[in-house]
Amino acid sequence: MHIKECIVSAPGKAILHGEHAVVHGKMALAVSLNLRTYLQLQATFTGKVSINLPNINAFLSWDVTTLSHLVPESKADLENMDELDAELVRRLRHFVGVPNGTLDTRSMAVLAFLYIYISVFAGSGELPSLTVSVWSELPTGAGLGSSSAYSVCLAAALLSASGTIPSPLSDQENTARWGEVEMELINRYAFQGERIIHGNPSGVDNAVGTWGGILRYHSGKITPLSRVPMLRILLTNTKVPRSTKVLVAGVRDKMNKFPFIINPVLDSVDAISCTCEQTLSEMTSDSPTPEHYDTLEELIDINQHHLNVMGVGHPALDTLCRVTLARGLHSKLTGAGGGGCAITLLRPETEHSVVQNTVQDLRDCGYDCWETRIGAAGVQEHSPLAVKEEVLEVLACY
Amino acid sequence: MHIKECIVSAPGKAILHGEHAVVHGKMALAVSLNLRTYLQLQATFTGKVSINLPNINAFLSWDVTTLSHLVPESKADLENMDELDAELVRRLRHFVGVPNGTLDTRSMAVLAFLYIYISVFAGSGELPSLTVSVWSELPTGAGLGSSSAYSVCLAAALLSASGTIPSPLSDQENTARWGEVEMELINRYAFQGERIIHGNPSGVDNAVGTWGGILRYHSGKITPLSRVPMLRILLTNTKVPRSTKVLVAGVRDKMNKFPFIINPVLDSVDAISCTCEQTLSEMTSDSPTPEHYDTLEELIDINQHHLNVMGVGHPALDTLCRVTLARGLHSKLTGAGGGGCAITLLRPETEHSVVQNTVQDLRDCGYDCWETRIGAAGVQEHSPLAVKEEVLEVLACY
């Protein structure tokens, strides 16, 4: 069969407002993060399927003929995209030697790849020989959607390679996005990858990876905001390890101990998300003004205090907020908290030297720090011309 | 006339929870602070009334005969304790040369003294010759009730000197409190002093100075808690100057800008005050447990975050919280914020060395810091035997 080669990328994600509150029925704003995952898919004639994941030092290869024995005879379960084909998952786990309960990144990445690969090609009668190489600008396991960006890239590239979706690239464009129908399909396949990796994901991360921009998430319903401004931020990883499960349980304990104190705080967080959504909408319909940025900064500060009230702060995050505020910049944790990552809003007029000095200050604290943007485009296809040299070089090594 | 000499003291006050929220109809907990103001009243035969206020370097004296011309002919306005006798205030301002609008500490202290002195003795036909010396452990103008402690001391000593209220001291007791009826009277006279000094006070400060302990204040109603534990604290003055008026206006602006974000925070503060009141009540009915102190610490931390959300924090207060937390101690601002003072809870088991080190850390930041207690007794009479040597020495100098 003919395999269409391609290079695709998908963004990471961060929570702008509403982390933890979302667990208790409040809305959250999830945003795309322009730290991207790049995937190159190449046709081969080796009779092998190979995956190269240099970020996690995983390079694996299987015979196509061996893999074809794993393809389910009945496709019904596989074609039901509302849940995983449990039998295929079981076979794959056995095939790659991943016992149930294993959750390490490498095993999960391999299972997700093979599952989506087989799902996409099962209907075509034969499994193709190909090599997939993935390189991500995102740190792994930091709550920044590295797994969803990976799943989205896999879905887009494999669907494109199989001819299920057309290439959006034209002669005039070196980077292009798919249409709504294709994105729906990519998102559904990516969600299967997320299910393999996370068990019971909300679907927000893959939606952000697919559509990009900013999504409202409320009681299981995901709504992309129609038009959103692109905001410059610093993304900082304190590298303080934390357990999301323990943090979520801690918030629940605090709610149980002090319901009349904590419930209003969740209401206030909900109002922060609403006000933020409204402000972002005003920034796109009118021109962004300094007052819009003042509001965004105030919302960030207030939410950071609320997250501390919920008990998901950390001294490293306090330090981060203090260090950035000393440069006039406002920060909040993003995601689970208790360490982990934070976002710092940059204003359009924030000078390059201020950004550089802040990044240096944060690195001096021992943190990783990137200047990036939120609200960036979702999954894209690129011609090699449109991909940064260093990314191409990494991908070409394998 | 016979003048009964006496030494009295009254405590300062702090807000434990509910500052700012109280302006918007929520409850607040006001607590007595065992940094006390001491007043010695001595009979003299000089025909003069003298007041010595070494804290503010004010030493004044007037002829009794001159003052007697100021006594109103009709006592009706003077005896109406629901408001000031405006005519007497006008005469006193003219007499001591304090134009309307003057608000300096010394002028206000002198006016309050003369007003209460004349109020108490106006009915007795003659003004007595006496000297009042006041020394306070409280800093002035720091929102710690230095003026109310002063007014309460003046009221208690002058009412006692005139024979309007009896001495509570017995042969067995060197320190004693008045009964409820006498305290009501002291409080009413003290409130007149507060009206002179502050214009339109809430009455909470003089109530704390009179009754001591902990008072609930809600929509103008003041309710002393029946039994309260005495809590060890550090009281720190960051000495960052602030304007209560500007801070209160700032909170209002924030409420107007973000009603749905800020109103729930005020509800949460209200619940903090309620939970604190309940916890304190449990601590007196049962024995205090470590869990009670855990709760008090959590409430302090949460409220400090809420006060930051209201915009009444200050980097000096952030530093203070961080410095004390590094010693395992929890702090919040007390009063208007924006600098000013903070309280740090000490646990019964907090070791002396930890307290000493924390005090030193805070002094190294340039702050004033005292170890004291909240929930201490209200106005008291002391025999000279019961007063600290250094206080007696200061009072005896004049």
Coordinates of C-alpha atoms in Angstrom, one line a residue, chain A residues 9-13 31-37 138 144-146 148-150 152-153 205-213 373 375-380:
Chain A
S9 CA 3.2 18.8 15.2
A10 CA 0.8 19.4 18.1
P11 CA 0.9 21.8 21.1
G12 CA 1.1 21.0 24.8
K13 CA -1.5 22.3 27.2
V31 CA -5.0 26.5 26.8
S32 CA -2.6 25.3 24.1
L33 CA 1.1 25.8 24.8
N34 CA 3.4 26.5 21.9
L35 CA 5.9 24.0 23.2
R36 CA 5.2 21.4 20.5
T37 CA 5.7 17.8 19.8
L138 CA 7.7 19.5 26.3
L144 CA 1.9 19.9 30.2
G145 CA 0.1 17.5 27.8
S146 CA 3.1 15.7 26.5
S148 CA -1.8 14.1 24.4
A149 CA 0.5 16.0 22.0
Y150 CA 2.1 12.7 21.2
V152 CA -2.6 13.8 18.5
C153 CA 0.6 13.6 16.4
D205 CA -5.8 17.5 26.7
N206 CA -6.2 15.8 23.3
A207 CA -8.9 18.4 22.4
V208 CA -6.3 21.2 23.2
G209 CA -3.7 19.3 21.2
T210 CA -6.1 19.0 18.2
W211 CA -7.8 22.4 18.2
G212 CA -5.3 24.5 20.0
G213 CA -6.4 27.9 21.3
R373 CA 2.9 31.4 23.9
G375 CA -3.5 30.0 22.5
A376 CA -1.3 28.7 19.7
A377 CA -2.5 26.6 16.8
G378 CA -3.5 23.0 17.3
V379 CA -2.3 20.0 15.2
Q380 CA -0.6 21.0 12.0

